[in-house]
Coordinates of C-alpha atoms in Angstrom, one line a residue:
Chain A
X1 CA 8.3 116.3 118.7
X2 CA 8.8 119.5 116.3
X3 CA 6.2 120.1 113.5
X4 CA 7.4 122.7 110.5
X5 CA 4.6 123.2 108.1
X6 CA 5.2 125.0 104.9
X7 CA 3.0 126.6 102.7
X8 CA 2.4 126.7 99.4
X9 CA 3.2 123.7 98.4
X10 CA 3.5 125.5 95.0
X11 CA 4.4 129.1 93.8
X12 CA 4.5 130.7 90.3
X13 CA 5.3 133.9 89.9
X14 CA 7.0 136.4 87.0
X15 CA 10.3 137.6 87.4
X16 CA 11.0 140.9 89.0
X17 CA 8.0 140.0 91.4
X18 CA 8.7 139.0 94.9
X19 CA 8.0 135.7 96.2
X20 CA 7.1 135.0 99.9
X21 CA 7.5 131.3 101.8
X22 CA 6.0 130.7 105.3
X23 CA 6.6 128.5 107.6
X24 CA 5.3 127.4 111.5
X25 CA 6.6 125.4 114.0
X26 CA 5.2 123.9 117.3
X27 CA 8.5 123.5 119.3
X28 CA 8.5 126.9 121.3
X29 CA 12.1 125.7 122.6
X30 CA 13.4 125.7 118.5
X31 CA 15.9 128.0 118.4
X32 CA 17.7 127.9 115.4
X33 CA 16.2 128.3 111.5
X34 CA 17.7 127.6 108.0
X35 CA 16.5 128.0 104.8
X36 CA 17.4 125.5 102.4
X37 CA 17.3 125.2 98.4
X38 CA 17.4 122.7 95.9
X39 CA 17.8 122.8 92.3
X40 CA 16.4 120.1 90.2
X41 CA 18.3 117.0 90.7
X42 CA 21.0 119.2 92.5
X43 CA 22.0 119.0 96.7
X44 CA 20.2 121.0 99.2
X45 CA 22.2 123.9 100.1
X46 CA 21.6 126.7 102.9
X47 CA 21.0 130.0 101.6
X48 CA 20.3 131.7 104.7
X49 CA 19.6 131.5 108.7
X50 CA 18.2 133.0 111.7
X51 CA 18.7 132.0 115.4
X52 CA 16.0 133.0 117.6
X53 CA 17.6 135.9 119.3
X54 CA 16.7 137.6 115.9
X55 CA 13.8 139.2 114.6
X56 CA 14.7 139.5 110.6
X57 CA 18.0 138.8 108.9
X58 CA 18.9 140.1 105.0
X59 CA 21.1 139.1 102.4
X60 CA 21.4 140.8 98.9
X61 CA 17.7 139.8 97.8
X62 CA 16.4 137.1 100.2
X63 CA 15.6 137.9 103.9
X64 CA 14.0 135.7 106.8
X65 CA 12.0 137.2 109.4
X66 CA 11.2 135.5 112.5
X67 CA 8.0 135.7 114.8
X68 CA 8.9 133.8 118.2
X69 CA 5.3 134.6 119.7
X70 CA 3.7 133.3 116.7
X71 CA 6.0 130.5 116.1
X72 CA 6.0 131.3 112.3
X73 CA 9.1 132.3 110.0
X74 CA 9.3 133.5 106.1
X75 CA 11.3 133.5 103.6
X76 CA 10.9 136.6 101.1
X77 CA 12.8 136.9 97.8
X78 CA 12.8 139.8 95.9
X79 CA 13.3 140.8 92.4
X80 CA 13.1 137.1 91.5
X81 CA 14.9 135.7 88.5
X82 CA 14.7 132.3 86.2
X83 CA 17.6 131.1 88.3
X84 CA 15.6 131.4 91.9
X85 CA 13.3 128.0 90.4
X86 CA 14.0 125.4 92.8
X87 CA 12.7 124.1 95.9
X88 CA 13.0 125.7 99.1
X89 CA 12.7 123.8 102.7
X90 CA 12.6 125.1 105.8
X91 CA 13.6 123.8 108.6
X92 CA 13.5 124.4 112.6
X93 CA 16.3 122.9 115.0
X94 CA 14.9 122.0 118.2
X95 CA 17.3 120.9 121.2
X96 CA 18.8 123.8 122.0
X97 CA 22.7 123.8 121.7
X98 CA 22.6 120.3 123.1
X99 CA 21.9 117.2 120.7
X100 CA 18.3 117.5 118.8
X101 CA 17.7 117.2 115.4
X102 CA 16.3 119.1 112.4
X103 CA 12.8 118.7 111.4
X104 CA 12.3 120.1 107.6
X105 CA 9.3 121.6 106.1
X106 CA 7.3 119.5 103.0
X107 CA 9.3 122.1 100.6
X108 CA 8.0 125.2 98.1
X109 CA 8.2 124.5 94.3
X110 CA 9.4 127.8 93.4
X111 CA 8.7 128.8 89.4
X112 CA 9.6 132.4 88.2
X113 CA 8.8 133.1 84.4
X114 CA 11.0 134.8 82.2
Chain B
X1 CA 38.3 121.5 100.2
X2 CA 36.0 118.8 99.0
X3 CA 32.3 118.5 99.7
X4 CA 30.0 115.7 101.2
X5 CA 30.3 112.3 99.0
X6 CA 27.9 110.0 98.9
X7 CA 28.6 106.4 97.2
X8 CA 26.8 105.2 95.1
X9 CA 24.8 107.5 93.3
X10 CA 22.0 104.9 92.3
X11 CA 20.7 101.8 93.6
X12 CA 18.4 99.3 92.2
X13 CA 17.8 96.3 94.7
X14 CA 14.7 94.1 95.0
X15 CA 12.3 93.5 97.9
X16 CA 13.6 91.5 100.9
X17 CA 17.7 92.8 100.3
X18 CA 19.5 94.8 102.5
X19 CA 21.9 97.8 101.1
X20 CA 24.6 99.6 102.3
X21 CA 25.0 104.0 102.0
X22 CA 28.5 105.3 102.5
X23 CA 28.8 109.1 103.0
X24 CA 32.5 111.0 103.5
X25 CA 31.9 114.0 105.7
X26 CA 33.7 117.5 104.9
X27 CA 37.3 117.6 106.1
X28 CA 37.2 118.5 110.2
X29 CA 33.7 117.6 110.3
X30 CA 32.7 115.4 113.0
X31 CA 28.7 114.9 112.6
X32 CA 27.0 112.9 110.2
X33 CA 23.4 113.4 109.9
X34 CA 21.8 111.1 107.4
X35 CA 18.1 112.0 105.6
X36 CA 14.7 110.1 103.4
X37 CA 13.4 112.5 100.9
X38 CA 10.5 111.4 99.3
X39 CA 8.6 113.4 96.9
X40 CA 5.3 112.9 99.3
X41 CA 7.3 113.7 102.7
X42 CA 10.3 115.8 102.0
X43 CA 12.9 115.6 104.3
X44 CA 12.6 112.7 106.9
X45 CA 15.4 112.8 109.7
X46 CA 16.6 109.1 110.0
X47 CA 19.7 109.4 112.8
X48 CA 22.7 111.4 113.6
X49 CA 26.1 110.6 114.4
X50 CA 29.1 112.0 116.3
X51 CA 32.1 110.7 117.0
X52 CA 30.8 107.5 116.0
X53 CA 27.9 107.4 118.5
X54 CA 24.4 107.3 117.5
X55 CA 22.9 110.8 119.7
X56 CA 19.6 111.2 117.8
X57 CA 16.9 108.8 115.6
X58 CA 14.2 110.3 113.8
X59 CA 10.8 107.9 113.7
X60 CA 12.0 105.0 111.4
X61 CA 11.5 101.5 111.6
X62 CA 14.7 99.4 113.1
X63 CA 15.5 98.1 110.0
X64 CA 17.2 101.6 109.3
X65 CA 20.7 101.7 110.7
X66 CA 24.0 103.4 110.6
X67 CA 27.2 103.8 112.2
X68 CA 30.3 106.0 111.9
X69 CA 34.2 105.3 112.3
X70 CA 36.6 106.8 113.4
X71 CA 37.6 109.1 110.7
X72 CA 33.9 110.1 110.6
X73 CA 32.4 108.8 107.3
X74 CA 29.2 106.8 107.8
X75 CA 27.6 104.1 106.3
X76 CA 23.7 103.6 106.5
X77 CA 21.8 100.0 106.0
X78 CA 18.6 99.3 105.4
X79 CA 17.4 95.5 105.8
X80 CA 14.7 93.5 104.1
X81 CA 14.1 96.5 101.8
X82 CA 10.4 97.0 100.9
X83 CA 9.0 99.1 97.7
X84 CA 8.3 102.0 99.8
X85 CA 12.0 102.7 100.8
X86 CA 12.5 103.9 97.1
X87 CA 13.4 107.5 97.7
X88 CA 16.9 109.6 97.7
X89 CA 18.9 109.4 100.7
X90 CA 20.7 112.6 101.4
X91 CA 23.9 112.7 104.1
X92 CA 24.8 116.0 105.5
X93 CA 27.9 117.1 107.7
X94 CA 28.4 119.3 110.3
X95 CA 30.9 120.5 112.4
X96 CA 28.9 119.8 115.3
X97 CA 25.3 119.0 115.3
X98 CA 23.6 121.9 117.3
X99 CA 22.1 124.5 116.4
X100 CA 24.3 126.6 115.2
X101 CA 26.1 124.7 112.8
X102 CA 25.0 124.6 109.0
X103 CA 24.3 121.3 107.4
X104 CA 26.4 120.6 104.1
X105 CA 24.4 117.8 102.2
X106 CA 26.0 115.1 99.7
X107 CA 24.4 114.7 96.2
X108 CA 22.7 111.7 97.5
X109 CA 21.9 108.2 96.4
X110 CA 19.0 107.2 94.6
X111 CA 17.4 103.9 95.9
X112 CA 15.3 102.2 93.8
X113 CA 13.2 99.1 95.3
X114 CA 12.0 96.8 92.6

Protein backbone atom coordinates (compact mmCIF):
# COMPACT_ATOMS: atom_id res chain seq x y z
CA UNK A 1 0.00 0.00 0.00
CA UNK A 2 0.90 3.98 -0.05
CA UNK A 3 3.77 5.15 2.20
CA UNK A 4 3.88 9.32 2.83
CA UNK A 5 6.89 10.13 4.91
CA UNK A 6 7.21 13.60 6.25
CA UNK A 7 10.06 15.29 7.47
CA UNK A 8 10.88 17.13 10.05
CA UNK A 9 9.15 15.95 12.54
CA UNK A 10 9.80 19.33 14.09
CA UNK A 11 10.43 22.99 12.69
CA UNK A 12 11.25 26.29 14.51
CA UNK A 13 11.72 29.16 12.85
CA UNK A 14 11.33 33.20 13.38
CA UNK A 15 8.66 35.02 11.86
CA UNK A 16 9.14 36.65 8.49
CA UNK A 17 11.33 33.49 7.59
CA UNK A 18 10.08 30.86 5.35
CA UNK A 19 9.32 27.44 6.35
CA UNK A 20 9.67 24.43 3.98
CA UNK A 21 7.74 20.79 4.66
CA UNK A 22 8.57 17.71 2.45
CA UNK A 23 6.99 14.92 1.80
CA UNK A 24 7.42 11.30 -0.40
CA UNK A 25 5.28 8.78 -1.39
CA UNK A 26 5.78 5.25 -2.80
CA UNK A 27 2.41 4.88 -4.73
CA UNK A 28 3.51 6.08 -8.31
CA UNK A 29 -0.37 5.69 -9.20
CA UNK A 30 -1.23 8.63 -6.25
CA UNK A 31 -2.72 11.24 -7.89
CA UNK A 32 -4.15 13.54 -5.75
CA UNK A 33 -2.25 15.70 -2.71
CA UNK A 34 -3.64 17.87 0.19
CA UNK A 35 -2.13 19.65 2.74
CA UNK A 36 -3.69 19.67 5.98
CA UNK A 37 -3.31 21.86 9.30
CA UNK A 38 -4.12 21.60 12.75
CA UNK A 39 -4.11 23.98 15.44
CA UNK A 40 -3.70 22.86 18.90
CA UNK A 41 -6.69 20.96 20.09
CA UNK A 42 -8.46 22.31 16.89
CA UNK A 43 -9.89 19.99 13.54
CA UNK A 44 -7.62 19.28 10.70
CA UNK A 45 -8.48 21.49 7.95
CA UNK A 46 -7.14 21.63 4.21
CA UNK A 47 -5.24 24.62 3.32
CA UNK A 48 -4.22 23.66 -0.02
CA UNK A 49 -3.98 20.89 -2.92
CA UNK A 50 -2.39 19.62 -5.92
CA UNK A 51 -3.59 16.87 -8.36
CA UNK A 52 -0.90 15.34 -10.28
CA UNK A 53 -1.46 16.89 -13.61
CA UNK A 54 0.30 19.84 -11.77
CA UNK A 55 3.77 20.83 -11.16
CA UNK A 56 3.37 23.73 -8.32
CA UNK A 57 0.20 25.43 -7.10
CA UNK A 58 0.16 29.01 -5.01
CA UNK A 59 -2.02 30.61 -2.71
CA UNK A 60 -1.39 34.06 -0.94
CA UNK A 61 1.76 32.79 1.08
CA UNK A 62 1.75 28.97 0.96
CA UNK A 63 2.50 26.99 -2.20
CA UNK A 64 2.97 23.15 -2.98
CA UNK A 65 5.11 21.90 -5.53
CA UNK A 66 4.89 18.50 -6.92
CA UNK A 67 7.80 16.21 -8.37
CA UNK A 68 5.96 13.07 -10.01
CA UNK A 69 9.48 11.47 -11.13
CA UNK A 70 10.73 11.87 -7.67
CA UNK A 71 7.54 11.03 -5.92
CA UNK A 72 8.20 13.92 -3.41
CA UNK A 73 5.91 17.07 -2.74
CA UNK A 74 6.51 20.32 -0.36
CA UNK A 75 4.88 22.60 1.30
CA UNK A 76 6.59 26.15 1.48
CA UNK A 77 5.20 29.06 3.65
CA UNK A 78 6.49 32.24 3.39
CA UNK A 79 6.66 35.29 5.45
CA UNK A 80 5.59 33.07 8.44
CA UNK A 81 3.65 34.57 11.32
CA UNK A 82 2.73 33.44 15.12
CA UNK A 83 -0.58 32.30 13.80
CA UNK A 84 1.04 29.59 11.07
CA UNK A 85 2.10 27.29 14.62
CA UNK A 86 0.30 24.17 14.16
CA UNK A 87 0.73 20.94 12.69
CA UNK A 88 0.76 20.27 9.13
CA UNK A 89 0.07 16.63 7.50
CA UNK A 90 0.34 15.66 4.26
CA UNK A 91 -1.28 13.36 2.74
CA UNK A 92 -1.31 11.37 -0.80
CA UNK A 93 -4.66 9.78 -2.25
CA UNK A 94 -3.94 6.70 -4.06
CA UNK A 95 -6.84 4.91 -6.19
CA UNK A 96 -7.22 6.99 -8.79
CA UNK A 97 -10.81 8.50 -9.19
CA UNK A 98 -12.16 5.18 -8.16
CA UNK A 99 -12.45 4.10 -4.35
CA UNK A 100 -8.87 4.26 -2.47
CA UNK A 101 -8.12 5.94 0.56
CA UNK A 102 -5.83 8.61 1.97
CA UNK A 103 -2.70 7.77 3.62
CA UNK A 104 -1.36 10.88 5.85
CA UNK A 105 2.06 11.88 6.67
CA UNK A 106 3.41 11.51 10.73
CA UNK A 107 2.72 15.52 10.69
CA UNK A 108 5.28 18.79 11.10
CA UNK A 109 5.21 20.65 14.50
CA UNK A 110 5.33 24.04 13.05
CA UNK A 111 6.68 26.89 15.68
CA UNK A 112 7.36 30.51 14.41
CA UNK A 113 8.70 33.07 17.10
CA UNK A 114 7.46 36.37 17.49
CA UNK B 1 -24.32 25.26 6.64
CA UNK B 2 -23.03 23.29 9.57
CA UNK B 3 -19.74 21.40 9.81
CA UNK B 4 -18.80 17.63 10.60
CA UNK B 5 -20.23 16.66 14.30
CA UNK B 6 -18.78 14.27 16.18
CA UNK B 7 -20.61 12.90 19.49
CA UNK B 8 -19.31 12.71 22.16
CA UNK B 9 -16.43 14.84 22.55
CA UNK B 10 -14.71 12.62 25.35
CA UNK B 11 -14.71 9.07 26.37
CA UNK B 12 -13.42 7.40 29.37
CA UNK B 13 -14.17 3.50 29.18
CA UNK B 14 -12.20 0.71 30.76
CA UNK B 15 -10.37 -2.31 29.22
CA UNK B 16 -12.63 -5.10 27.79
CA UNK B 17 -15.81 -2.39 26.89
CA UNK B 18 -17.02 -1.66 23.67
CA UNK B 19 -17.98 2.12 22.54
CA UNK B 20 -19.89 3.60 20.14
CA UNK B 21 -18.61 7.06 17.75
CA UNK B 22 -21.42 8.93 15.92
CA UNK B 23 -20.28 11.46 13.32
CA UNK B 24 -23.05 13.74 11.15
CA UNK B 25 -21.58 14.37 7.70
CA UNK B 26 -21.89 17.97 6.08
CA UNK B 27 -25.32 18.59 4.44
CA UNK B 28 -25.23 16.65 0.72
CA UNK B 29 -22.33 14.78 1.71
CA UNK B 30 -22.39 11.20 0.99
CA UNK B 31 -18.88 9.71 2.29
CA UNK B 32 -17.84 9.11 5.67
CA UNK B 33 -14.28 8.47 6.19
CA UNK B 34 -13.44 7.77 9.75
CA UNK B 35 -9.62 8.26 11.25
CA UNK B 36 -6.99 7.08 14.71
CA UNK B 37 -4.64 9.86 15.44
CA UNK B 38 -2.25 9.02 17.82
CA UNK B 39 0.46 11.31 18.92
CA UNK B 40 3.16 8.31 17.84
CA UNK B 41 1.30 7.52 14.30
CA UNK B 42 -0.62 10.45 13.14
CA UNK B 43 -3.36 9.85 11.01
CA UNK B 44 -4.31 6.14 10.76
CA UNK B 45 -7.09 5.45 8.00
CA UNK B 46 -9.68 3.00 9.81
CA UNK B 47 -12.64 2.58 6.86
CA UNK B 48 -14.72 4.52 4.57
CA UNK B 49 -18.22 4.64 3.80
CA UNK B 50 -20.67 5.53 1.05
CA UNK B 51 -23.96 5.21 0.75
CA UNK B 52 -23.88 3.06 3.67
CA UNK B 53 -21.48 0.45 2.18
CA UNK B 54 -18.16 -0.21 3.61
CA UNK B 55 -15.66 0.44 0.04
CA UNK B 56 -12.35 0.80 1.91
CA UNK B 57 -10.51 -0.49 5.52
CA UNK B 58 -7.32 0.74 6.48
CA UNK B 59 -5.03 -2.17 8.50
CA UNK B 60 -7.01 -2.40 11.84
CA UNK B 61 -7.86 -5.15 13.85
CA UNK B 62 -11.69 -6.47 13.37
CA UNK B 63 -12.70 -5.26 16.48
CA UNK B 64 -12.93 -1.71 14.63
CA UNK B 65 -16.21 -1.33 12.88
CA UNK B 66 -18.66 1.08 11.39
CA UNK B 67 -21.59 1.50 9.40
CA UNK B 68 -23.65 4.35 7.86
CA UNK B 69 -27.47 4.94 7.32
CA UNK B 70 -29.25 6.19 5.17
CA UNK B 71 -29.14 9.81 5.74
CA UNK B 72 -25.31 9.28 5.93
CA UNK B 73 -24.15 9.82 9.53
CA UNK B 74 -21.99 7.02 10.75
CA UNK B 75 -21.37 5.40 13.81
CA UNK B 76 -17.94 3.63 14.57
CA UNK B 77 -17.50 0.65 17.46
CA UNK B 78 -14.74 -0.48 18.86
CA UNK B 79 -15.11 -3.92 21.04
CA UNK B 80 -13.16 -5.24 23.96
CA UNK B 81 -11.27 -1.94 24.10
CA UNK B 82 -7.60 -2.24 25.10
CA UNK B 83 -5.28 0.71 26.60
CA UNK B 84 -3.74 1.21 23.39
CA UNK B 85 -7.01 2.42 21.53
CA UNK B 86 -6.66 5.69 23.68
CA UNK B 87 -6.22 8.26 20.96
CA UNK B 88 -8.70 10.94 19.11
CA UNK B 89 -10.83 9.65 16.58
CA UNK B 90 -11.43 12.13 13.87
CA UNK B 91 -14.58 11.64 11.10
CA UNK B 92 -14.26 13.54 7.90
CA UNK B 93 -16.97 14.00 5.01
CA UNK B 94 -16.76 14.20 1.59
CA UNK B 95 -18.85 14.65 -1.19
CA UNK B 96 -17.49 11.67 -2.72
CA UNK B 97 -14.44 9.89 -1.70
CA UNK B 98 -12.01 10.15 -4.65
CA UNK B 99 -9.55 12.10 -5.28
CA UNK B 100 -10.74 15.01 -5.90
CA UNK B 101 -12.88 15.73 -3.23
CA UNK B 102 -11.57 17.63 0.04
CA UNK B 103 -12.04 16.00 3.38
CA UNK B 104 -13.93 18.15 6.06
CA UNK B 105 -13.00 16.64 9.47
CA UNK B 106 -15.19 16.75 12.80
CA UNK B 107 -13.55 18.08 16.07
CA UNK B 108 -13.29 14.55 17.09
CA UNK B 109 -13.69 12.39 20.19
CA UNK B 110 -11.22 11.80 22.62
CA UNK B 111 -11.10 8.05 23.87
CA UNK B 112 -9.60 7.39 26.88
CA UNK B 113 -9.00 3.60 27.88
CA UNK B 114 -8.52 3.17 31.59
Amino acid sequence: GENVEQHPSTLSVQEGDSAVIKCTYSDSASNYFPWYKQELGKRPQLIIDIRSNVGEKKDQRIAVTLNKTAKHFSLHITETQPEDSAVYFCAAWSGGTSYGKLTFGQGTILTVHP
Amino acid sequence: KAGVTQTPRYLIKTRGQQVTLSCSPISGHRSVSWYQQTPGQGLQFLFEYFSETQRNKGNFPGRFSGRQFSNSRSEMNVSTLELGDSALYLCASSLEFRGNSPLHFGNGTRLTVT
